[in-house]
Amino acid sequence: SYWNAASFNTPSSYLHFSTFQGETSADISFYFKTSAPYGVFLENLGNTDFIRLELKSPTVVSFSFDVGNGPVELNVHSPTPLNDDQWHRVSAERNTKEAILQLDQKYKEVRPAPTQGHTRLELYSQLYVGAAGGQRGFLGCIRSLKMNGVTLDLEERAKVTPGVKPGCSGHCTSFGMYCRNGGKCVEKYNGYSCDCSTTAYDGPFCSKDVGGFFEAGTLVKYNLVPEVIAAASSLDEKSLIHNLPVETNLTSEDLTFSFSTSTSPSLLVYVSSKTQDYMAVVLRHNGTLQLRYNLGGLREPFSIDIDQRNLANGQPHTVNISRVERDIEVQLDHYPPVSYTLPEASDTQFTLVKSLFLGKVFGGFVLDEWRGFSSEVSEWAEGLLQLLFVLCGWYCTTAAL
C-alpha cells in the first residue's frame, strides 16, 4: 500500500527479499525520508552484474547498474538538501533502450543504452533494502517500495528483522501542513490523520466548512430538552423520552465555537432557561467580546470583558468557554486561557436550561440595542455537540426560525 513502510535504525540494518527479476526491464520507485547524509537504499548483486540505488550525498541520488558492459551510473542533483527529514520520491527505470532516474518528479537524468553489448541484467543474490555487502547503510524510512509494479511488504518483513521497525514515525513533520484551518495532525502507525474537532471545519483535511451564514434577523434554535413527547415515532422512543429528566440544571458547561462578522453589536450565542437564568456571548458596540452569566443572586448579570480588541473585523475568531461551579475559564483564539470567578453572592446552578440560540433570540429576552448576528458564524461542530451533550444528555431537537 501507499503507506507500507519500514524504519532503518542502525547503519547495518537491512531487509532482504528474493532476487529481483529484472533481466530486460527494471522499474523501481519508492519514497524515502532521512536526516543522514548518505546511505544505500537497495542493492541486488550477480557475479559481476548489479543494480543499486543510493543517496550518495545530501543532494545527490545515484542509480547504478552493470549488465556486463561495465558500470553505468546516473546521478540526479537536488538544489536543496535531501536529508531534511521530509519525504522524497525516487523512481528508476532501466530497459534495453535507456535508463532513467527521477527525483521528486522534477529532476531527471536519462541515459541511452549502448547500441551493442549485453542487455540482460543477471542477478543471483537476494535483494537487500538498506545496508548490504559493506555498503553505507541507510538510516531513515522507506515506504511504498515497488519493483516492477509489485509493492514489497516492508512492514511484514520488518516485524522479524532486528534493527528495522515496521511503519514510520514523524508523518506529521512532512504532511502536517495539509491539516488546514487549525486542524491538528495526529500520527498514525501507517500514516496520519487530521483532528478537526477544535475547528470550524470537517473532512479529512479540515477543509470542509461546517458553519452557517446568518443574515440579519435570522437565527438557529436548539431545544435542549424534549418538548413534545407525542413526537416519538415508536414505543421504544416514547419509553426513552419518558425516562429522561424533563428538567436540566447545570453547574458546569463547555462551549466552543468560532465566528467571523463585521457587524456589532451582535449576539453570538445565547442559552436560555425556564427561569431568568441565561448565558450569553455578545459583541458590544465597539466590537469587543463579552460573556454574560445570569444565574441569580446578583442584581445585574455577571459580565466578563474577554478582550479589548475589535473582533468585528471580518476575521475568524475562536472562543472556548468552560465553567465548573464558580470557576470560569475563557480562551480566545491562540491566546492563553484566562480564569475568572463568579462572585460569592451569585448562584452556581444554571436552573431549568431550555434552549440555545445562535444569531439572535426569539422571544423571552430583551436584547437592548443588540441586532441579529449578520455574517458568518462557523459553529465548531464537535465543540457545539459537546455542549449539547452536557446540556441535554441524550436528546436534543433543533429548529431553524
GROMACS .gro file of N, CA and C in nm, residues 226-381:
model
  468
  226PRO      N    1  -3.662   1.777   2.573
  226PRO     CA    2  -3.775   1.735   2.490
  226PRO      C    3  -3.900   1.816   2.524
  227GLU      N    4  -3.967   1.860   2.417
  227GLU     CA    5  -4.085   1.943   2.438
  227GLU      C    6  -4.214   1.870   2.407
  228VAL      N    7  -4.211   1.781   2.307
  228VAL     CA    8  -4.334   1.714   2.266
  228VAL      C    9  -4.309   1.563   2.267
  229ILE      N   10  -4.352   1.499   2.373
  229ILE     CA   11  -4.331   1.355   2.383
  229ILE      C   12  -4.408   1.283   2.274
  230ALA      N   13  -4.520   1.338   2.231
  230ALA     CA   14  -4.601   1.273   2.130
  230ALA      C   15  -4.528   1.261   1.997
  231ALA      N   16  -4.419   1.336   1.979
  231ALA     CA   17  -4.347   1.330   1.852
  231ALA      C   18  -4.270   1.201   1.836
  232ALA      N   19  -4.256   1.125   1.942
  232ALA     CA   20  -4.184   0.998   1.933
  232ALA      C   21  -4.257   0.905   1.838
  233SER      N   22  -4.182   0.837   1.751
  233SER     CA   23  -4.245   0.756   1.646
  233SER      C   24  -4.259   0.610   1.684
  234SER      N   25  -4.207   0.570   1.797
  234SER     CA   26  -4.218   0.429   1.836
  234SER      C   27  -4.231   0.419   1.987
  235LEU      N   28  -4.275   0.300   2.030
  235LEU     CA   29  -4.289   0.276   2.173
  235LEU      C   30  -4.153   0.286   2.242
  236ASP      N   31  -4.049   0.237   2.175
  236ASP     CA   32  -3.915   0.244   2.234
  236ASP      C   33  -3.873   0.388   2.254
  237GLU      N   34  -3.900   0.476   2.154
  237GLU     CA   35  -3.862   0.616   2.168
  237GLU      C   36  -3.942   0.683   2.278
  238LYS      N   37  -4.072   0.650   2.286
  238LYS     CA   38  -4.155   0.709   2.391
  238LYS      C   39  -4.105   0.666   2.530
  239SER      N   40  -4.067   0.539   2.540
  239SER     CA   41  -4.016   0.491   2.668
  239SER      C   42  -3.886   0.562   2.704
  240LEU      N   43  -3.799   0.583   2.602
  240LEU     CA   44  -3.672   0.652   2.626
  240LEU      C   45  -3.697   0.793   2.675
  241ILE      N   46  -3.787   0.865   2.609
  241ILE     CA   47  -3.814   1.004   2.645
  241ILE      C   48  -3.876   1.012   2.783
  242HIS      N   49  -3.969   0.921   2.816
  242HIS     CA   50  -4.031   0.922   2.948
  242HIS      C   51  -3.928   0.902   3.058
  243ASN      N   52  -3.821   0.829   3.026
  243ASN     CA   53  -3.718   0.802   3.126
  243ASN      C   54  -3.616   0.915   3.136
  244LEU      N   55  -3.625   1.016   3.049
  244LEU     CA   56  -3.531   1.127   3.054
  244LEU      C   57  -3.580   1.234   3.151
  245PRO      N   58  -3.488   1.301   3.217
  245PRO     CA   59  -3.530   1.412   3.303
  245PRO      C   60  -3.583   1.526   3.217
  246VAL      N   61  -3.697   1.582   3.254
  246VAL     CA   62  -3.755   1.692   3.178
  246VAL      C   63  -3.701   1.825   3.227
  247GLU      N   64  -3.626   1.821   3.336
  247GLU     CA   65  -3.566   1.942   3.388
  247GLU      C   66  -3.415   1.923   3.395
  248THR      N   67  -3.343   2.022   3.344
  248THR     CA   68  -3.198   2.014   3.342
  248THR      C   69  -3.139   2.132   3.417
  249ASN      N   70  -3.066   2.102   3.523
  249ASN     CA   71  -2.996   2.204   3.600
  249ASN      C   72  -2.846   2.179   3.588
  250LEU      N   73  -2.772   2.284   3.557
  250LEU     CA   74  -2.629   2.269   3.531
  250LEU      C   75  -2.545   2.343   3.634
  251THR      N   76  -2.435   2.282   3.670
  251THR     CA   77  -2.333   2.352   3.747
  251THR      C   78  -2.203   2.361   3.668
  252SER      N   79  -2.204   2.312   3.543
  252SER     CA   80  -2.087   2.322   3.457
  252SER      C   81  -2.131   2.321   3.311
  253GLU      N   82  -2.056   2.390   3.227
  253GLU     CA   83  -2.079   2.391   3.083
  253GLU      C   84  -1.946   2.399   3.010
  254ASP      N   85  -1.948   2.352   2.887
  254ASP     CA   86  -1.836   2.369   2.795
  254ASP      C   87  -1.893   2.417   2.663
  255LEU      N   88  -1.839   2.525   2.611
  255LEU     CA   89  -1.885   2.582   2.485
  255LEU      C   90  -1.765   2.617   2.400
  256THR      N   91  -1.767   2.571   2.275
  256THR     CA   92  -1.660   2.601   2.181
  256THR      C   93  -1.723   2.640   2.048
  257PHE      N   94  -1.682   2.750   1.991
  257PHE     CA   95  -1.734   2.791   1.861
  257PHE      C   96  -1.636   2.889   1.797
  258SER      N   97  -1.659   2.916   1.669
  258SER     CA   98  -1.583   3.020   1.601
  258SER      C   99  -1.680   3.107   1.525
  259PHE      N  100  -1.638   3.227   1.491
  259PHE     CA  101  -1.726   3.320   1.421
  259PHE      C  102  -1.643   3.419   1.342
  260SER      N  103  -1.707   3.480   1.245
  260SER     CA  104  -1.649   3.596   1.177
  260SER      C  105  -1.763   3.688   1.139
  261THR      N  106  -1.748   3.817   1.162
  261THR     CA  107  -1.850   3.915   1.133
  261THR      C  108  -1.788   4.053   1.123
  262SER      N  109  -1.858   4.141   1.056
  262SER     CA  110  -1.818   4.281   1.052
  262SER      C  111  -1.924   4.368   1.118
  263THR      N  112  -2.019   4.304   1.186
  263THR     CA  113  -2.133   4.376   1.245
  263THR      C  114  -2.126   4.375   1.397
  264SER      N  115  -2.146   4.490   1.456
  264SER     CA  116  -2.159   4.499   1.602
  264SER      C  117  -2.256   4.614   1.633
  265PRO      N  118  -2.331   4.602   1.742
  265PRO     CA  119  -2.332   4.490   1.836
  265PRO      C  120  -2.401   4.368   1.775
  266SER      N  121  -2.366   4.251   1.825
  266SER     CA  122  -2.422   4.126   1.775
  266SER      C  123  -2.432   4.025   1.888
  267LEU      N  124  -2.534   3.944   1.881
  267LEU     CA  125  -2.548   3.831   1.972
  267LEU      C  126  -2.493   3.707   1.902
  268LEU      N  127  -2.397   3.642   1.962
  268LEU     CA  128  -2.338   3.522   1.903
  268LEU      C  129  -2.409   3.397   1.955
  269VAL      N  130  -2.408   3.379   2.085
  269VAL     CA  131  -2.466   3.260   2.147
  269VAL      C  132  -2.546   3.302   2.268
  270TYR      N  133  -2.664   3.240   2.283
  270TYR     CA  134  -2.748   3.267   2.400
  270TYR      C  135  -2.811   3.136   2.445
  271VAL      N  136  -2.794   3.101   2.572
  271VAL     CA  137  -2.856   2.982   2.630
  271VAL      C  138  -2.962   3.028   2.727
  272SER      N  139  -3.086   2.989   2.701
  272SER     CA  140  -3.198   3.035   2.783
  272SER      C  141  -3.239   2.929   2.884
  273SER      N  142  -3.332   2.966   2.968
  273SER     CA  143  -3.386   2.874   3.068
  273SER      C  144  -3.534   2.904   3.088
  274LYS      N  145  -3.599   2.820   3.165
  274LYS     CA  146  -3.739   2.843   3.200
  274LYS      C  147  -3.752   2.942   3.315
  275THR      N  148  -3.637   2.982   3.367
  275THR     CA  149  -3.634   3.084   3.473
  275THR      C  150  -3.572   3.210   3.413
  276GLN      N  151  -3.516   3.295   3.496
  276GLN     CA  152  -3.447   3.414   3.448
  276GLN      C  153  -3.299   3.388   3.421
  277ASP      N  154  -3.252   3.264   3.445
  277ASP     CA  155  -3.111   3.232   3.422
  277ASP      C  156  -3.079   3.232   3.273
  278TYR      N  157  -2.960   3.279   3.239
  278TYR     CA  158  -2.916   3.271   3.100
  278TYR      C  159  -2.764   3.286   3.094
  279MET      N  160  -2.713   3.249   2.979
  279MET     CA  161  -2.572   3.269   2.946
  279MET      C  162  -2.569   3.329   2.806
  280ALA      N  163  -2.485   3.430   2.783
  280ALA     CA  164  -2.479   3.494   2.653
  280ALA      C  165  -2.336   3.533   2.618
  281VAL      N  166  -2.303   3.521   2.490
  281VAL     CA  167  -2.177   3.570   2.437
  281VAL      C  168  -2.211   3.674   2.331
  282VAL      N  169  -2.165   3.797   2.350
  282VAL     CA  170  -2.207   3.906   2.263
  282VAL      C  171  -2.086   3.987   2.217
  283LEU      N  172  -2.106   4.054   2.105
  283LEU     CA  173  -2.013   4.158   2.061
  283LEU      C  174  -2.077   4.293   2.094
  284ARG      N  175  -2.007   4.377   2.165
  284ARG     CA  176  -2.061   4.506   2.205
  284ARG      C  177  -2.047   4.607   2.090
  285HIS      N  178  -2.093   4.731   2.115
  285HIS     CA  179  -2.091   4.834   2.012
  285HIS      C  180  -1.954   4.851   1.949
  286ASN      N  181  -1.850   4.846   2.032
  286ASN     CA  182  -1.714   4.869   1.983
  286ASN      C  183  -1.647   4.741   1.931
  287GLY      N  184  -1.723   4.632   1.922
  287GLY     CA  185  -1.670   4.507   1.868
  287GLY      C  186  -1.599   4.420   1.968
  288THR      N  187  -1.593   4.462   2.095
  288THR     CA  188  -1.528   4.378   2.195
  288THR      C  189  -1.620   4.265   2.237
  289LEU      N  190  -1.558   4.155   2.280
  289LEU     CA  191  -1.634   4.034   2.314
  289LEU      C  192  -1.665   4.032   2.464
  290GLN      N  193  -1.789   3.995   2.495
  290GLN     CA  194  -1.831   3.992   2.635
  290GLN      C  195  -1.909   3.864   2.663
  291LEU      N  196  -1.880   3.803   2.777
  291LEU     CA  197  -1.953   3.687   2.826
  291LEU      C  198  -2.041   3.730   2.942
  292ARG      N  199  -2.167   3.691   2.941
  292ARG     CA  200  -2.259   3.729   3.047
  292ARG      C  201  -2.323   3.605   3.108
  293TYR      N  202  -2.320   3.597   3.239
  293TYR     CA  203  -2.387   3.492   3.315
  293TYR      C  204  -2.491   3.557   3.406
  294ASN      N  205  -2.611   3.507   3.403
  294ASN     CA  206  -2.715   3.549   3.496
  294ASN      C  207  -2.772   3.423   3.561
  295LEU      N  208  -2.719   3.387   3.676
  295LEU     CA  209  -2.760   3.263   3.743
  295LEU      C  210  -2.837   3.292   3.871
  296GLY      N  211  -2.869   3.418   3.895
  296GLY     CA  212  -2.943   3.453   4.016
  296GLY      C  213  -2.850   3.491   4.129
  297GLY      N  214  -2.904   3.569   4.223
  297GLY     CA  215  -2.827   3.611   4.339
  297GLY      C  216  -2.762   3.746   4.323
  298LEU      N  217  -2.756   3.798   4.200
  298LEU     CA  218  -2.695   3.928   4.173
  298LEU      C  219  -2.800   4.022   4.113
  299ARG      N  220  -2.782   4.151   4.136
  299ARG     CA  221  -2.875   4.248   4.079
  299ARG      C  222  -2.858   4.259   3.928
  300GLU      N  223  -2.734   4.246   3.882
  300GLU     CA  224  -2.704   4.255   3.740
  300GLU      C  225  -2.632   4.128   3.695
  301PRO      N  226  -2.641   4.093   3.568
  301PRO     CA  227  -2.566   3.978   3.519
  301PRO      C  228  -2.416   3.996   3.543
  302PHE      N  229  -2.347   3.886   3.568
  302PHE     CA  230  -2.202   3.890   3.583
  302PHE      C  231  -2.141   3.894   3.444
  303SER      N  232  -2.066   3.999   3.414
  303SER     CA  233  -2.012   4.019   3.280
  303SER      C  234  -1.861   4.008   3.281
  304ILE      N  235  -1.808   3.945   3.177
  304ILE     CA  236  -1.664   3.931   3.158
  304ILE      C  237  -1.628   3.993   3.024
  305ASP      N  238  -1.545   4.097   3.026
  305ASP     CA  239  -1.494   4.154   2.902
  305ASP      C  240  -1.374   4.072   2.859
  306ILE      N  241  -1.397   3.986   2.760
  306ILE     CA  242  -1.297   3.887   2.724
  306ILE      C  243  -1.176   3.951   2.657
  307ASP      N  244  -1.199   4.053   2.576
  307ASP     CA  245  -1.087   4.115   2.505
  307ASP      C  246  -1.125   4.258   2.472
  308GLN      N  247  -1.024   4.344   2.464
  308GLN     CA  248  -1.048   4.484   2.436
  308GLN      C  249  -1.032   4.519   2.288
  309ARG      N  250  -1.004   4.420   2.206
  309ARG     CA  251  -0.988   4.447   2.063
  309ARG      C  252  -1.124   4.445   1.993
  310ASN      N  253  -1.131   4.506   1.879
  310ASN     CA  254  -1.250   4.500   1.794
  310ASN      C  255  -1.247   4.369   1.716
  311LEU      N  256  -1.332   4.276   1.754
  311LEU     CA  257  -1.335   4.145   1.689
  311LEU      C  258  -1.435   4.140   1.574
  312ALA      N  259  -1.508   4.248   1.553
  312ALA     CA  260  -1.599   4.256   1.438
  312ALA      C  261  -1.521   4.307   1.318
  313ASN      N  262  -1.415   4.237   1.286
  313ASN     CA  263  -1.322   4.281   1.182
  313ASN      C  264  -1.323   4.192   1.059
  314GLY      N  265  -1.424   4.102   1.051
  314GLY     CA  266  -1.435   4.014   0.936
  314GLY      C  267  -1.340   3.897   0.937
  315GLN      N  268  -1.259   3.885   1.042
  315GLN     CA  269  -1.163   3.776   1.053
  315GLN      C  270  -1.221   3.664   1.140
  316PRO      N  271  -1.181   3.539   1.116
  316PRO     CA  272  -1.230   3.430   1.201
  316PRO      C  273  -1.168   3.436   1.340
  317HIS      N  274  -1.250   3.411   1.441
  317HIS     CA  275  -1.204   3.406   1.580
  317HIS      C  276  -1.263   3.282   1.646
  318THR      N  277  -1.190   3.228   1.740
  318THR     CA  278  -1.234   3.109   1.810
  318THR      C  279  -1.249   3.138   1.959
  319VAL      N  280  -1.351   3.077   2.018
  319VAL     CA  281  -1.382   3.101   2.159
  319VAL      C  282  -1.403   2.967   2.228
  320ASN      N  283  -1.337   2.950   2.342
  320ASN     CA  284  -1.357   2.833   2.428
  320ASN      C  285  -1.397   2.881   2.566
  321ILE      N  286  -1.510   2.834   2.614
  321ILE     CA  287  -1.560   2.873   2.746
  321ILE      C  288  -1.588   2.746   2.827
  322SER      N  289  -1.538   2.743   2.948
  322SER     CA  290  -1.560   2.628   3.036
  322SER      C  291  -1.592   2.680   3.176
  323ARG      N  292  -1.699   2.628   3.234
  323ARG     CA  293  -1.734   2.666   3.371
  323ARG      C  294  -1.757   2.543   3.456
  324VAL      N  295  -1.702   2.545   3.577
  324VAL     CA  296  -1.731   2.444   3.680
  324VAL      C  297  -1.759   2.519   3.809
  325GLU      N  298  -1.885   2.513   3.853
  325GLU     CA  299  -1.928   2.588   3.972
  325GLU      C  300  -1.897   2.737   3.952
  326ARG      N  301  -1.811   2.795   4.034
  326ARG     CA  302  -1.779   2.938   4.022
  326ARG      C  303  -1.663   2.967   3.928
  327ASP      N  304  -1.590   2.864   3.894
  327ASP     CA  305  -1.468   2.885   3.815
  327ASP      C  306  -1.499   2.885   3.666
  328ILE      N  307  -1.458   2.992   3.599
  328ILE     CA  308  -1.481   3.009   3.456
  328ILE      C  309  -1.345   3.027   3.388
  329GLU      N  310  -1.325   2.955   3.279
  329GLU     CA  311  -1.203   2.969   3.201
  329GLU      C  312  -1.240   3.002   3.058
  330VAL      N  313  -1.178   3.106   3.004
  330VAL     CA  314  -1.209   3.153   2.869
  330VAL      C  315  -1.080   3.162   2.788
  331GLN      N  316  -1.084   3.108   2.666
  331GLN     CA  317  -0.971   3.119   2.575
  331GLN      C  318  -1.019   3.179   2.444
  332LEU      N  319  -0.950   3.280   2.397
  332LEU     CA  320  -0.981   3.345   2.271
  332LEU      C  321  -0.866   3.324   2.174
  333ASP      N  322  -0.900   3.270   2.056
  333ASP     CA  323  -0.801   3.244   1.952
  333ASP      C  324  -0.684   3.164   2.009
  334HIS      N  325  -0.562   3.205   1.979
  334HIS     CA  326  -0.445   3.128   2.021
  334HIS      C  327  -0.387   3.179   2.153
  335TYR      N  328  -0.455   3.272   2.216
  335TYR     CA  329  -0.402   3.329   2.340
  335TYR      C  330  -0.423   3.232   2.457
  336PRO      N  331  -0.342   3.245   2.561
  336PRO     CA  332  -0.357   3.154   2.676
  336PRO      C  333  -0.493   3.171   2.743
  337PRO      N  334  -0.546   3.065   2.803
  337PRO     CA  335  -0.674   3.075   2.875
  337PRO      C  336  -0.663   3.172   2.993
  338VAL      N  337  -0.775   3.239   3.022
  338VAL     CA  338  -0.781   3.332   3.135
  338VAL      C  339  -0.891   3.284   3.229
  339SER      N  340  -0.863   3.287   3.360
  339SER     CA  341  -0.958   3.237   3.459
  339SER      C  342  -1.034   3.351   3.526
  340TYR      N  343  -1.162   3.326   3.555
  340TYR     CA  344  -1.248   3.421   3.624
  340TYR      C  345  -1.327   3.345   3.730
  341THR      N  346  -1.385   3.418   3.822
  341THR     CA  347  -1.462   3.356   3.930
  341THR      C  348  -1.594   3.430   3.949
  342LEU      N  349  -1.702   3.356   3.954
  342LEU     CA  350  -1.831   3.416   3.986
  342LEU      C  351  -1.828   3.473   4.127
  343PRO      N  352  -1.894   3.588   4.151
  343PRO     CA  353  -1.898   3.644   4.287
  343PRO      C  354  -1.963   3.548   4.386
  344GLU      N  355  -1.926   3.561   4.513
  344GLU     CA  356  -1.981   3.474   4.616
  344GLU      C  357  -2.133   3.483   4.623
  345ALA      N  358  -2.187   3.601   4.592
  345ALA     CA  359  -2.332   3.619   4.601
  345ALA      C  360  -2.406   3.552   4.487
  346SER      N  361  -2.336   3.516   4.380
  346SER     CA  362  -2.401   3.455   4.264
  346SER      C  363  -2.432   3.309   4.290
  347ASP      N  364  -2.548   3.264   4.242
  347ASP     CA  365  -2.576   3.122   4.242
  347ASP      C  366  -2.482   3.054   4.142
  348THR      N  367  -2.465   2.924   4.156
  348THR     CA  368  -2.380   2.849   4.064
  348THR      C  369  -2.458   2.751   3.978
  349GLN      N  370  -2.586   2.739   4.004
  349GLN     CA  371  -2.668   2.645   3.928
  349GLN      C  372  -2.742   2.717   3.816
  350PHE      N  373  -2.725   2.666   3.693
  350PHE     CA  374  -2.799   2.714   3.577
  350PHE      C  375  -2.930   2.635   3.578
  351THR      N  376  -3.037   2.701   3.621
  351THR     CA  377  -3.161   2.631   3.653
  351THR      C  378  -3.253   2.619   3.532
  352LEU      N  379  -3.301   2.497   3.510
  352LEU     CA  380  -3.402   2.468   3.406
  352LEU      C  381  -3.359   2.518   3.268
  353VAL      N  382  -3.245   2.471   3.225
  353VAL     CA  383  -3.194   2.506   3.093
  353VAL      C  384  -3.296   2.468   2.986
  354LYS      N  385  -3.313   2.554   2.889
  354LYS     CA  386  -3.419   2.532   2.790
  354LYS      C  387  -3.369   2.525   2.647
  355SER      N  388  -3.311   2.636   2.596
  355SER     CA  389  -3.277   2.643   2.454
  355SER      C  390  -3.143   2.712   2.432
  356LEU      N  391  -3.083   2.682   2.318
  356LEU     CA  392  -2.962   2.751   2.276
  356LEU      C  393  -2.991   2.822   2.144
  357PHE      N  394  -2.958   2.950   2.138
  357PHE     CA  395  -2.982   3.031   2.020
  357PHE      C  396  -2.849   3.075   1.959
  358LEU      N  397  -2.843   3.073   1.828
  358LEU     CA  398  -2.731   3.130   1.754
  358LEU      C  399  -2.785   3.242   1.666
  359GLY      N  400  -2.727   3.360   1.675
  359GLY     CA  401  -2.764   3.468   1.587
  359GLY      C  402  -2.851   3.575   1.650
  360LYS      N  403  -2.958   3.535   1.714
  360LYS     CA  404  -3.045   3.628   1.787
  360LYS      C  405  -3.136   3.544   1.875
  361VAL      N  406  -3.216   3.610   1.957
  361VAL     CA  407  -3.308   3.541   2.046
  361VAL      C  408  -3.449   3.566   2.000
  362PHE      N  409  -3.529   3.460   2.001
  362PHE     CA  410  -3.668   3.471   1.959
  362PHE      C  411  -3.757   3.468   2.082
  363GLY      N  412  -3.790   3.584   2.131
  363GLY     CA  413  -3.882   3.592   2.245
  363GLY      C  414  -3.816   3.563   2.378
  364GLY      N  415  -3.871   3.619   2.484
  364GLY     CA  416  -3.831   3.585   2.619
  364GLY      C  417  -3.710   3.659   2.669
  365PHE      N  418  -3.648   3.743   2.586
  365PHE     CA  419  -3.527   3.811   2.631
  365PHE      C  420  -3.511   3.940   2.551
  366VAL      N  421  -3.489   4.049   2.619
  366VAL     CA  422  -3.472   4.178   2.553
  366VAL      C  423  -3.324   4.199   2.525
  367LEU      N  424  -3.292   4.226   2.399
  367LEU     CA  425  -3.151   4.237   2.360
  367LEU      C  426  -3.099   4.379   2.369
  368ASP      N  427  -3.172   4.467   2.431
  368ASP     CA  428  -3.131   4.607   2.436
  368ASP      C  429  -3.107   4.655   2.293
  369GLU      N  430  -2.984   4.704   2.269
  369GLU     CA  431  -2.955   4.759   2.139
  369GLU      C  432  -2.897   4.656   2.043
  370TRP      N  433  -2.886   4.530   2.086
  370TRP     CA  434  -2.819   4.432   2.001
  370TRP      C  435  -2.904   4.401   1.879
  371ARG      N  436  -2.839   4.386   1.768
  371ARG     CA  437  -2.906   4.342   1.647
  371ARG      C  438  -2.882   4.193   1.628
  372GLY      N  439  -2.957   4.135   1.536
  372GLY     CA  440  -2.931   3.996   1.499
  372GLY      C  441  -2.794   3.985   1.435
  373PHE      N  442  -2.737   3.871   1.448
  373PHE     CA  443  -2.600   3.850   1.400
  373PHE      C  444  -2.600   3.840   1.249
  374SER      N  445  -2.529   3.930   1.181
  374SER     CA  446  -2.528   3.934   1.034
  374SER      C  447  -2.387   3.908   0.984
  375SER      N  448  -2.359   3.790   0.948
  375SER     CA  449  -2.235   3.745   0.886
  375SER      C  450  -2.223   3.597   0.910
  376GLU      N  451  -2.105   3.547   0.907
  376GLU     CA  452  -2.087   3.403   0.914
  376GLU      C  453  -2.053   3.360   1.056
  377VAL      N  454  -2.134   3.269   1.110
  377VAL     CA  455  -2.100   3.204   1.236
  377VAL      C  456  -2.065   3.060   1.201
  378SER      N  457  -1.938   3.026   1.210
  378SER     CA  458  -1.896   2.890   1.180
  378SER      C  459  -1.896   2.812   1.310
  379GLU      N  460  -2.001   2.731   1.329
  379GLU     CA  461  -2.009   2.657   1.453
  379GLU      C  462  -1.898   2.554   1.458
  380TRP      N  463  -1.836   2.544   1.572
  380TRP     CA  464  -1.739   2.436   1.590
  380TRP      C  465  -1.819   2.312   1.621
  381ALA      N  466  -1.844   2.233   1.519
  381ALA     CA  467  -1.942   2.126   1.531
  381ALA      C  468  -1.916   2.035   1.651
   0.00000   0.00000   0.00000
